[in-house]
């Protein structure tokens, strides 16, 4: 499942204090107003209980996109000499919570302040990408939550439609991170938080692509749903015992080879993200900064949070284990039951499935804890990247196939090392598109420009008609009361 990012919060900034625009006089004020609305929305979202945050995500995304359009309009005006930095203004600086930086001595993520509009742009667009990932996570939760998938009720929206929307949101998140890689970075970018570095942004893009690829597998994988249905019917107090005499037929091979290659592609994306994040650690960045004469080592924030590292490691293993399972499904459907069992054993070795009684007891406790997180829809759900569910599927298939092989087939189990060499290459299913940032349309820009022209005419007429009239000392000019 997608990683449960926390949306960062930010401090207050007044753009009219720093910038002025004769062409678009109200643009700095509008940008500051939309930024204030965004700050309030992020603060309110943080205070909501985890179960209520999913419904608030569309409002946060709307505020982010509205602010991005005004922020980029201000940057374009500065580049075109239609706005300028006031000479008497202090150093422009903003601060954001570094949510992916490892915490040292406090429960809150560190607040990192840096100068420049580029720092503001990178943080705002990264927050928008996090919000799209959380939106995809909430849509998957609507499909996979027990309260929705139970037999007593049906989801209000088609599950396939929710799967497609979640994949689109994850691809949008990946496109935003890729867009940030193409934006120019200022000289002081070496002292930015670790989640804004080039390797980290590329890793986050690969992570979103891995999750989007797995969605294409999950929506065609009937085994987890089948096991969930049979276990729910078996454990329900009010259910009949019909499943003892007429159990539901197990699903057949759903294009197993194709899905196995998709899982390998997702594993490759997760592996790439892990390698990129290892480059982003503090020691390497400090060495590069010292060799390049950049910022001091004290200005470089800490390492990436361990939760994200563990999630990527689990995602890489789960994706590769899924590919082995689908290769086993293909072998079993072709009558090679012994080979199918070996594929399952290879998948379990990749996931490091415990074998002792104590380890199994711990796994059972963790599975029940994960089920509670899923039912409560809180932020801890899915931190294992679906490992517990995959282990259950592998063990259920192994019991079924071993029974068939011991009673009917009597086939030998091939060596797992030989099977590991036969794992195919990955296949991409999603094409990453260029992300287009939200912009103010031409009518809105003309309205801002016409407002400035009208104000200029009024000031010129007032100066001509009242040229000899003295101005009181307490008057600060039109619009500056």
GROMACS .gro file of C-alpha atoms in nm:
model
  481
    1UNK     CA    1   0.000   0.000   0.000
    2UNK     CA    2   0.121   0.358  -0.052
    3UNK     CA    3   0.339   0.499   0.222
    4UNK     CA    4   0.141   0.706   0.481
    5UNK     CA    5   0.310   1.043   0.440
    6UNK     CA    6   0.237   1.320   0.690
    7UNK     CA    7   0.156   1.655   0.530
    8UNK     CA    8   0.406   1.921   0.644
    9UNK     CA    9   0.301   2.249   0.800
   10UNK     CA   10   0.459   2.588   0.744
   11UNK     CA   11   0.502   2.932   0.898
   12UNK     CA   12   0.336   3.260   0.802
   13UNK     CA   13   0.480   3.486   0.531
   14UNK     CA   14   0.358   3.825   0.403
   15UNK     CA   15   0.454   3.866   0.038
   16UNK     CA   16   0.367   4.241   0.021
   17UNK     CA   17   0.646   4.297   0.277
   18UNK     CA   18   0.905   4.162   0.033
   19UNK     CA   19   0.768   4.206  -0.321
   20UNK     CA   20   0.599   4.477  -0.524
   21UNK     CA   21   0.451   4.464  -0.874
   22UNK     CA   22   0.356   4.778  -1.065
   23UNK     CA   23   0.201   4.561  -1.339
   24UNK     CA   24   0.004   4.334  -1.104
   25UNK     CA   25  -0.023   4.535  -0.781
   26UNK     CA   26  -0.253   4.289  -0.601
   27UNK     CA   27  -0.058   3.975  -0.695
   28UNK     CA   28   0.171   3.968  -0.385
   29UNK     CA   29  -0.131   4.019  -0.159
   30UNK     CA   30  -0.330   3.745  -0.335
   31UNK     CA   31  -0.035   3.504  -0.310
   32UNK     CA   32  -0.005   3.575   0.061
   33UNK     CA   33  -0.379   3.528   0.107
   34UNK     CA   34  -0.380   3.188  -0.065
   35UNK     CA   35  -0.073   3.084   0.131
   36UNK     CA   36  -0.251   3.174   0.455
   37UNK     CA   37  -0.551   2.963   0.352
   38UNK     CA   38  -0.318   2.674   0.271
   39UNK     CA   39  -0.142   2.706   0.606
   40UNK     CA   40  -0.473   2.697   0.790
   41UNK     CA   41  -0.585   2.394   0.588
   42UNK     CA   42  -0.263   2.205   0.667
   43UNK     CA   43  -0.291   2.292   1.037
   44UNK     CA   44  -0.654   2.182   1.049
   45UNK     CA   45  -0.573   1.860   0.861
   46UNK     CA   46  -0.302   1.776   1.112
   47UNK     CA   47  -0.542   1.816   1.406
   48UNK     CA   48  -0.805   1.584   1.256
   49UNK     CA   49  -0.822   1.222   1.377
   50UNK     CA   50  -0.665   0.975   1.129
   51UNK     CA   51  -1.001   0.831   1.026
   52UNK     CA   52  -1.128   1.179   0.928
   53UNK     CA   53  -0.822   1.297   0.737
   54UNK     CA   54  -0.906   1.106   0.420
   55UNK     CA   55  -1.226   1.302   0.363
   56UNK     CA   56  -1.033   1.629   0.407
   57UNK     CA   57  -0.771   1.555   0.139
   58UNK     CA   58  -0.965   1.702  -0.159
   59UNK     CA   59  -0.986   2.037   0.022
   60UNK     CA   60  -0.611   2.034   0.093
   61UNK     CA   61  -0.533   1.952  -0.273
   62UNK     CA   62  -0.758   2.235  -0.389
   63UNK     CA   63  -0.584   2.484  -0.158
   64UNK     CA   64  -0.243   2.363  -0.272
   65UNK     CA   65  -0.322   2.397  -0.641
   66UNK     CA   66  -0.473   2.742  -0.590
   67UNK     CA   67  -0.165   2.861  -0.406
   68UNK     CA   68   0.072   2.704  -0.661
   69UNK     CA   69  -0.093   2.897  -0.944
   70UNK     CA   70  -0.048   3.232  -0.765
   71UNK     CA   71   0.305   3.147  -0.646
   72UNK     CA   72   0.419   3.058  -0.997
   73UNK     CA   73   0.251   3.372  -1.134
   74UNK     CA   74   0.456   3.579  -0.890
   75UNK     CA   75   0.775   3.398  -0.991
   76UNK     CA   76   0.699   3.457  -1.361
   77UNK     CA   77   0.637   3.825  -1.293
   78UNK     CA   78   0.976   3.849  -1.118
   79UNK     CA   79   1.149   3.679  -1.410
   80UNK     CA   80   0.981   3.916  -1.660
   81UNK     CA   81   1.071   4.227  -1.455
   82UNK     CA   82   0.701   4.287  -1.388
   83UNK     CA   83   0.765   4.251  -1.014
   84UNK     CA   84   1.068   4.322  -0.800
   85UNK     CA   85   1.207   4.271  -0.453
   86UNK     CA   86   1.180   4.577  -0.234
   87UNK     CA   87   1.516   4.729  -0.151
   88UNK     CA   88   1.425   4.788   0.212
   89UNK     CA   89   1.278   4.440   0.261
   90UNK     CA   90   1.446   4.188   0.494
   91UNK     CA   91   1.578   3.853   0.372
   92UNK     CA   92   1.289   3.644   0.236
   93UNK     CA   93   1.277   3.316   0.427
   94UNK     CA   94   1.019   3.044   0.486
   95UNK     CA   95   1.015   2.742   0.717
   96UNK     CA   96   0.856   2.399   0.671
   97UNK     CA   97   0.836   2.080   0.876
   98UNK     CA   98   1.081   1.824   0.735
   99UNK     CA   99   0.851   1.521   0.760
  100UNK     CA  100   1.092   1.263   0.614
  101UNK     CA  101   1.392   1.371   0.821
  102UNK     CA  102   1.467   1.136   1.108
  103UNK     CA  103   1.362   1.273   1.447
  104UNK     CA  104   1.635   1.300   1.708
  105UNK     CA  105   1.511   1.438   2.037
  106UNK     CA  106   1.149   1.546   1.978
  107UNK     CA  107   0.825   1.392   1.862
  108UNK     CA  108   0.767   1.664   1.603
  109UNK     CA  109   0.959   1.672   1.273
  110UNK     CA  110   1.226   1.945   1.264
  111UNK     CA  111   1.126   2.284   1.126
  112UNK     CA  112   1.381   2.396   0.866
  113UNK     CA  113   1.394   2.759   0.748
  114UNK     CA  114   1.577   2.855   0.428
  115UNK     CA  115   1.581   3.170   0.210
  116UNK     CA  116   1.451   3.208  -0.144
  117UNK     CA  117   1.139   3.141  -0.349
  118UNK     CA  118   1.285   2.817  -0.488
  119UNK     CA  119   1.273   2.666  -0.141
  120UNK     CA  120   0.907   2.763  -0.117
  121UNK     CA  121   0.826   2.617  -0.460
  122UNK     CA  122   0.996   2.285  -0.390
  123UNK     CA  123   0.820   2.244  -0.056
  124UNK     CA  124   0.478   2.337  -0.193
  125UNK     CA  125   0.499   2.100  -0.489
  126UNK     CA  126   0.634   1.820  -0.271
  127UNK     CA  127   0.340   1.867  -0.036
  128UNK     CA  128   0.105   1.845  -0.334
  129UNK     CA  129   0.269   1.516  -0.437
  130UNK     CA  130   0.231   1.380  -0.082
  131UNK     CA  131  -0.138   1.477  -0.086
  132UNK     CA  132  -0.198   1.290  -0.413
  133UNK     CA  133  -0.031   0.981  -0.266
  134UNK     CA  134  -0.252   1.001   0.042
  135UNK     CA  135  -0.556   1.043  -0.183
  136UNK     CA  136  -0.463   0.719  -0.361
  137UNK     CA  137  -0.416   0.553  -0.024
  138UNK     CA  138  -0.764   0.657   0.090
  139UNK     CA  139  -0.918   0.522  -0.233
  140UNK     CA  140  -0.749   0.185  -0.184
  141UNK     CA  141  -0.870   0.182   0.174
  142UNK     CA  142  -1.229   0.217   0.052
  143UNK     CA  143  -1.181  -0.104  -0.148
  144UNK     CA  144  -0.980  -0.312   0.098
  145UNK     CA  145  -1.131  -0.211   0.433
  146UNK     CA  146  -1.329  -0.492   0.605
  147UNK     CA  147  -1.621  -0.257   0.658
  148UNK     CA  148  -1.646  -0.217   0.280
  149UNK     CA  149  -1.550  -0.562   0.153
  150UNK     CA  150  -1.770  -0.746   0.400
  151UNK     CA  151  -2.063  -0.950   0.279
  152UNK     CA  152  -2.315  -0.727   0.455
  153UNK     CA  153  -2.265  -0.432   0.226
  154UNK     CA  154  -2.120  -0.326  -0.108
  155UNK     CA  155  -1.889  -0.033  -0.178
  156UNK     CA  156  -2.059   0.283  -0.293
  157UNK     CA  157  -1.819   0.311  -0.588
  158UNK     CA  158  -1.705   0.047  -0.833
  159UNK     CA  159  -1.382  -0.109  -0.696
  160UNK     CA  160  -1.220  -0.110  -1.040
  161UNK     CA  161  -1.293   0.261  -1.072
  162UNK     CA  162  -1.132   0.326  -0.733
  163UNK     CA  163  -0.829   0.122  -0.835
  164UNK     CA  164  -0.793   0.328  -1.154
  165UNK     CA  165  -0.829   0.657  -0.967
  166UNK     CA  166  -0.568   0.551  -0.712
  167UNK     CA  167  -0.324   0.460  -0.990
  168UNK     CA  168  -0.379   0.798  -1.160
  169UNK     CA  169  -0.316   0.981  -0.834
  170UNK     CA  170   0.006   0.790  -0.776
  171UNK     CA  171   0.124   0.862  -1.130
  172UNK     CA  172   0.044   1.231  -1.075
  173UNK     CA  173   0.254   1.223  -0.759
  174UNK     CA  174   0.542   1.061  -0.949
  175UNK     CA  175   0.511   1.322  -1.225
  176UNK     CA  176   0.530   1.608  -0.973
  177UNK     CA  177   0.849   1.466  -0.820
  178UNK     CA  178   0.995   1.423  -1.169
  179UNK     CA  179   0.898   1.782  -1.251
  180UNK     CA  180   1.091   1.901  -0.946
  181UNK     CA  181   1.400   1.725  -1.080
  182UNK     CA  182   1.388   1.948  -1.388
  183UNK     CA  183   1.357   2.274  -1.196
  184UNK     CA  184   1.680   2.470  -1.138
  185UNK     CA  185   1.817   2.461  -0.785
  186UNK     CA  186   1.985   2.766  -0.623
  187UNK     CA  187   2.341   2.754  -0.483
  188UNK     CA  188   2.213   2.705  -0.126
  189UNK     CA  189   2.016   2.389  -0.220
  190UNK     CA  190   2.286   2.176  -0.056
  191UNK     CA  191   2.163   2.283   0.287
  192UNK     CA  192   1.797   2.202   0.216
  193UNK     CA  193   1.620   1.917   0.401
  194UNK     CA  194   1.712   1.573   0.282
  195UNK     CA  195   1.371   1.510   0.122
  196UNK     CA  196   1.433   1.796  -0.125
  197UNK     CA  197   1.764   1.662  -0.257
  198UNK     CA  198   1.788   1.531  -0.612
  199UNK     CA  199   1.836   1.163  -0.510
  200UNK     CA  200   1.547   1.177  -0.262
  201UNK     CA  201   1.307   1.335  -0.513
  202UNK     CA  202   1.400   1.072  -0.771
  203UNK     CA  203   1.350   0.800  -0.509
  204UNK     CA  204   1.004   0.931  -0.418
  205UNK     CA  205   0.910   0.931  -0.787
  206UNK     CA  206   1.023   0.569  -0.819
  207UNK     CA  207   0.829   0.478  -0.504
  208UNK     CA  208   0.507   0.622  -0.648
  209UNK     CA  209   0.564   0.435  -0.976
  210UNK     CA  210   0.617   0.109  -0.785
  211UNK     CA  211   0.290   0.152  -0.597
  212UNK     CA  212   0.103   0.242  -0.917
  213UNK     CA  213   0.239  -0.070  -1.089
  214UNK     CA  214   0.130  -0.291  -0.799
  215UNK     CA  215  -0.222  -0.152  -0.822
  216UNK     CA  216  -0.246  -0.299  -1.172
  217UNK     CA  217  -0.159  -0.635  -1.012
  218UNK     CA  218  -0.382  -0.607  -0.705
  219UNK     CA  219  -0.699  -0.534  -0.901
  220UNK     CA  220  -0.644  -0.855  -1.104
  221UNK     CA  221  -0.525  -1.073  -0.814
  222UNK     CA  222  -0.821  -1.272  -0.676
  223UNK     CA  223  -0.633  -1.477  -0.416
  224UNK     CA  224  -0.628  -1.228  -0.123
  225UNK     CA  225  -1.001  -1.161  -0.170
  226UNK     CA  226  -1.072  -1.534  -0.196
  227UNK     CA  227  -0.884  -1.611   0.126
  228UNK     CA  228  -1.047  -1.319   0.305
  229UNK     CA  229  -1.393  -1.442   0.197
  230UNK     CA  230  -1.338  -1.802   0.302
  231UNK     CA  231  -1.185  -1.708   0.638
  232UNK     CA  232  -1.466  -1.460   0.712
  233UNK     CA  233  -1.731  -1.720   0.632
  234UNK     CA  234  -1.551  -1.980   0.843
  235UNK     CA  235  -1.504  -1.752   1.144
  236UNK     CA  236  -1.844  -1.586   1.138
  237UNK     CA  237  -2.076  -1.693   1.419
  238UNK     CA  238  -2.394  -1.648   1.214
  239UNK     CA  239  -2.270  -1.814   0.896
  240UNK     CA  240  -2.388  -2.151   0.776
  241UNK     CA  241  -2.163  -2.456   0.738
  242UNK     CA  242  -2.219  -2.474   0.364
  243UNK     CA  243  -1.854  -2.397   0.298
  244UNK     CA  244  -1.769  -2.735   0.455
  245UNK     CA  245  -1.965  -2.924   0.189
  246UNK     CA  246  -1.957  -2.681  -0.105
  247UNK     CA  247  -1.656  -2.448  -0.070
  248UNK     CA  248  -1.606  -2.175  -0.330
  249UNK     CA  249  -1.390  -2.277  -0.621
  250UNK     CA  250  -1.037  -2.133  -0.609
  251UNK     CA  251  -0.968  -1.876  -0.881
  252UNK     CA  252  -0.782  -1.977  -1.192
  253UNK     CA  253  -0.458  -1.838  -1.329
  254UNK     CA  254  -0.520  -1.466  -1.411
  255UNK     CA  255  -0.260  -1.402  -1.682
  256UNK     CA  256   0.007  -1.515  -1.441
  257UNK     CA  257   0.318  -1.449  -1.652
  258UNK     CA  258   0.208  -1.095  -1.734
  259UNK     CA  259   0.136  -1.015  -1.368
  260UNK     CA  260   0.470  -1.168  -1.263
  261UNK     CA  261   0.656  -0.929  -1.494
  262UNK     CA  262   0.458  -0.636  -1.355
  263UNK     CA  263   0.564  -0.736  -1.003
  264UNK     CA  264   0.928  -0.749  -1.112
  265UNK     CA  265   0.896  -0.396  -1.254
  266UNK     CA  266   0.754  -0.275  -0.920
  267UNK     CA  267   1.041  -0.446  -0.737
  268UNK     CA  268   1.292  -0.273  -0.967
  269UNK     CA  269   1.138   0.066  -0.889
  270UNK     CA  270   1.157  -0.001  -0.516
  271UNK     CA  271   1.517  -0.119  -0.547
  272UNK     CA  272   1.607   0.198  -0.737
  273UNK     CA  273   1.446   0.412  -0.466
  274UNK     CA  274   1.644   0.230  -0.196
  275UNK     CA  275   1.970   0.288  -0.379
  276UNK     CA  276   1.895   0.658  -0.430
  277UNK     CA  277   1.809   0.712  -0.064
  278UNK     CA  278   2.137   0.554   0.041
  279UNK     CA  279   2.312   0.830  -0.156
  280UNK     CA  280   2.114   1.095   0.031
  281UNK     CA  281   2.248   1.016   0.377
  282UNK     CA  282   2.415   1.281   0.584
  283UNK     CA  283   2.773   1.155   0.558
  284UNK     CA  284   2.779   1.151   0.178
  285UNK     CA  285   2.609   1.489   0.151
  286UNK     CA  286   2.845   1.642   0.405
  287UNK     CA  287   3.148   1.510   0.218
  288UNK     CA  288   3.020   1.643  -0.113
  289UNK     CA  289   2.946   1.982   0.041
  290UNK     CA  290   3.289   2.006   0.197
  291UNK     CA  291   3.461   1.907  -0.126
  292UNK     CA  292   3.249   2.151  -0.325
  293UNK     CA  293   3.292   2.437  -0.081
  294UNK     CA  294   2.919   2.448  -0.006
  295UNK     CA  295   2.735   2.481   0.320
  296UNK     CA  296   2.879   2.367   0.650
  297UNK     CA  297   2.802   2.024   0.782
  298UNK     CA  298   2.602   2.174   1.068
  299UNK     CA  299   2.359   2.320   0.815
  300UNK     CA  300   2.279   1.979   0.666
  301UNK     CA  301   1.974   1.809   0.827
  302UNK     CA  302   1.981   1.446   0.939
  303UNK     CA  303   1.912   1.125   0.755
  304UNK     CA  304   1.589   0.998   0.604
  305UNK     CA  305   1.338   0.844   0.844
  306UNK     CA  306   1.370   0.472   0.913
  307UNK     CA  307   0.998   0.411   0.848
  308UNK     CA  308   1.039   0.496   0.479
  309UNK     CA  309   1.354   0.282   0.449
  310UNK     CA  310   1.181  -0.020   0.605
  311UNK     CA  311   0.876   0.032   0.387
  312UNK     CA  312   1.088   0.034   0.070
  313UNK     CA  313   1.275  -0.280   0.178
  314UNK     CA  314   0.945  -0.456   0.245
  315UNK     CA  315   0.793  -0.331  -0.081
  316UNK     CA  316   1.088  -0.464  -0.281
  317UNK     CA  317   1.063  -0.809  -0.121
  318UNK     CA  318   0.683  -0.830  -0.142
  319UNK     CA  319   0.684  -0.737  -0.511
  320UNK     CA  320   0.945  -1.001  -0.591
  321UNK     CA  321   0.761  -1.263  -0.382
  322UNK     CA  322   0.438  -1.186  -0.570
  323UNK     CA  323   0.617  -1.248  -0.898
  324UNK     CA  324   0.730  -1.591  -0.771
  325UNK     CA  325   0.374  -1.669  -0.665
  326UNK     CA  326   0.234  -1.588  -1.009
  327UNK     CA  327   0.504  -1.796  -1.173
  328UNK     CA  328   0.396  -2.077  -0.942
  329UNK     CA  329   0.032  -2.026  -1.040
  330UNK     CA  330   0.132  -2.056  -1.405
  331UNK     CA  331   0.326  -2.376  -1.335
  332UNK     CA  332   0.042  -2.533  -1.132
  333UNK     CA  333  -0.215  -2.455  -1.402
  334UNK     CA  334   0.013  -2.633  -1.653
  335UNK     CA  335   0.037  -2.947  -1.439
  336UNK     CA  336   0.382  -2.879  -1.290
  337UNK     CA  337   0.277  -2.898  -0.928
  338UNK     CA  338   0.625  -2.971  -0.790
  339UNK     CA  339   0.768  -2.663  -0.963
  340UNK     CA  340   0.476  -2.454  -0.834
  341UNK     CA  341   0.555  -2.554  -0.475
  342UNK     CA  342   0.920  -2.460  -0.526
  343UNK     CA  343   0.814  -2.116  -0.650
  344UNK     CA  344   0.615  -2.071  -0.329
  345UNK     CA  345   0.912  -2.178  -0.118
  346UNK     CA  346   1.131  -1.928  -0.305
  347UNK     CA  347   0.876  -1.653  -0.238
  348UNK     CA  348   0.869  -1.741   0.135
  349UNK     CA  349   1.248  -1.732   0.150
  350UNK     CA  350   1.244  -1.385  -0.006
  351UNK     CA  351   1.000  -1.267   0.261
  352UNK     CA  352   1.193  -1.441   0.542
  353UNK     CA  353   0.882  -1.619   0.664
  354UNK     CA  354   0.938  -1.739   1.025
  355UNK     CA  355   0.943  -2.110   1.091
  356UNK     CA  356   0.970  -2.145   1.472
  357UNK     CA  357   0.668  -2.144   1.701
  358UNK     CA  358   0.773  -1.820   1.871
  359UNK     CA  359   0.816  -1.645   1.539
  360UNK     CA  360   0.474  -1.763   1.425
  361UNK     CA  361   0.319  -1.634   1.747
  362UNK     CA  362   0.478  -1.294   1.688
  363UNK     CA  363   0.356  -1.293   1.332
  364UNK     CA  364   0.003  -1.371   1.446
  365UNK     CA  365   0.010  -1.079   1.687
  366UNK     CA  366   0.140  -0.844   1.419
  367UNK     CA  367  -0.131  -0.963   1.176
  368UNK     CA  368  -0.406  -0.892   1.427
  369UNK     CA  369  -0.253  -0.550   1.492
  370UNK     CA  370  -0.245  -0.480   1.119
  371UNK     CA  371  -0.611  -0.585   1.090
  372UNK     CA  372  -0.704  -0.336   1.363
  373UNK     CA  373  -0.513  -0.061   1.182
  374UNK     CA  374  -0.698  -0.145   0.861
  375UNK     CA  375  -1.036  -0.141   1.033
  376UNK     CA  376  -0.955   0.191   1.203
  377UNK     CA  377  -0.816   0.341   0.879
  378UNK     CA  378  -0.527   0.502   1.064
  379UNK     CA  379  -0.182   0.597   0.941
  380UNK     CA  380  -0.015   0.276   1.056
  381UNK     CA  381  -0.200   0.058   0.807
  382UNK     CA  382   0.014  -0.073   0.523
  383UNK     CA  383   0.358   0.004   0.667
  384UNK     CA  384   0.463  -0.354   0.585
  385UNK     CA  385   0.370  -0.299   0.215
  386UNK     CA  386   0.127  -0.595   0.226
  387UNK     CA  387   0.379  -0.850   0.355
  388UNK     CA  388   0.144  -1.016   0.607
  389UNK     CA  389  -0.128  -1.066   0.347
  390UNK     CA  390   0.118  -1.212   0.097
  391UNK     CA  391   0.250  -1.460   0.354
  392UNK     CA  392  -0.105  -1.581   0.422
  393UNK     CA  393  -0.168  -1.634   0.051
  394UNK     CA  394   0.160  -1.824   0.007
  395UNK     CA  395   0.090  -2.056   0.300
  396UNK     CA  396  -0.266  -2.126   0.189
  397UNK     CA  397  -0.154  -2.213  -0.163
  398UNK     CA  398   0.130  -2.429  -0.030
  399UNK     CA  399  -0.110  -2.637   0.182
  400UNK     CA  400  -0.343  -2.687  -0.113
  401UNK     CA  401  -0.070  -2.772  -0.366
  402UNK     CA  402   0.124  -3.002  -0.132
  403UNK     CA  403  -0.193  -3.199  -0.065
  404UNK     CA  404  -0.250  -3.236  -0.439
  405UNK     CA  405   0.112  -3.329  -0.505
  406UNK     CA  406   0.134  -3.582  -0.219
  407UNK     CA  407  -0.190  -3.759  -0.320
  408UNK     CA  408  -0.200  -3.730  -0.699
  409UNK     CA  409   0.104  -3.580  -0.875
  410UNK     CA  410   0.405  -3.719  -0.680
  411UNK     CA  411   0.640  -3.469  -0.850
  412UNK     CA  412   0.983  -3.373  -0.719
  413UNK     CA  413   1.055  -3.017  -0.615
  414UNK     CA  414   1.312  -2.839  -0.835
  415UNK     CA  415   1.600  -2.652  -0.677
  416UNK     CA  416   1.507  -2.294  -0.579
  417UNK     CA  417   1.841  -2.162  -0.703
  418UNK     CA  418   1.761  -2.279  -1.055
  419UNK     CA  419   1.418  -2.121  -1.039
  420UNK     CA  420   1.566  -1.792  -0.920
  421UNK     CA  421   1.767  -1.774  -1.243
  422UNK     CA  422   1.446  -1.813  -1.447
  423UNK     CA  423   1.271  -1.506  -1.305
  424UNK     CA  424   1.186  -1.291  -1.610
  425UNK     CA  425   1.258  -0.921  -1.655
  426UNK     CA  426   1.009  -0.657  -1.553
  427UNK     CA  427   0.749  -0.500  -1.780
  428UNK     CA  428   0.627  -0.143  -1.747
  429UNK     CA  429   0.255  -0.079  -1.777
  430UNK     CA  430   0.237   0.291  -1.690
  431UNK     CA  431   0.388   0.573  -1.890
  432UNK     CA  432   0.485   0.876  -1.685
  433UNK     CA  433   0.357   1.198  -1.838
  434UNK     CA  434   0.494   1.548  -1.795
  435UNK     CA  435   0.315   1.729  -1.515
  436UNK     CA  436   0.164   2.066  -1.598
  437UNK     CA  437   0.156   2.302  -1.303
  438UNK     CA  438  -0.172   2.487  -1.240
  439UNK     CA  439  -0.153   2.842  -1.375
  440UNK     CA  440  -0.369   3.150  -1.366
  441UNK     CA  441  -0.552   3.174  -1.697
  442UNK     CA  442  -0.522   3.469  -1.933
  443UNK     CA  443  -0.847   3.627  -1.814
  444UNK     CA  444  -0.729   3.629  -1.453
  445UNK     CA  445  -0.394   3.778  -1.550
  446UNK     CA  446  -0.565   4.044  -1.764
  447UNK     CA  447  -0.792   4.127  -1.471
  448UNK     CA  448  -0.491   4.174  -1.244
  449UNK     CA  449  -0.318   4.387  -1.508
  450UNK     CA  450  -0.628   4.596  -1.579
  451UNK     CA  451  -0.664   4.659  -1.208
  452UNK     CA  452  -0.310   4.792  -1.198
  453UNK     CA  453  -0.366   5.010  -1.506
  454UNK     CA  454  -0.689   5.150  -1.363
  455UNK     CA  455  -0.518   5.229  -1.037
  456UNK     CA  456  -0.234   5.400  -1.225
  457UNK     CA  457  -0.481   5.620  -1.415
  458UNK     CA  458  -0.655   5.716  -1.092
  459UNK     CA  459  -0.329   5.813  -0.926
  460UNK     CA  460  -0.221   6.016  -1.232
  461UNK     CA  461  -0.555   6.201  -1.245
  462UNK     CA  462  -0.538   6.277  -0.876
  463UNK     CA  463  -0.186   6.414  -0.909
  464UNK     CA  464  -0.285   6.638  -1.202
  465UNK     CA  465  -0.603   6.773  -1.043
  466UNK     CA  466  -0.458   6.827  -0.699
  467UNK     CA  467  -0.105   6.928  -0.782
  468UNK     CA  468  -0.102   7.227  -0.549
  469UNK     CA  469  -0.283   7.061  -0.266
  470UNK     CA  470  -0.080   6.958   0.037
  471UNK     CA  471  -0.099   6.599   0.158
  472UNK     CA  472  -0.144   6.532   0.527
  473UNK     CA  473   0.143   6.362   0.707
  474UNK     CA  474  -0.072   6.071   0.830
  475UNK     CA  475  -0.163   5.961   0.475
  476UNK     CA  476   0.027   5.658   0.358
  477UNK     CA  477  -0.099   5.640  -0.001
  478UNK     CA  478  -0.392   5.463  -0.164
  479UNK     CA  479  -0.432   5.106  -0.053
  480UNK     CA  480  -0.186   5.141   0.237
  481UNK     CA  481  -0.406   5.252   0.524
   0.00000   0.00000   0.00000
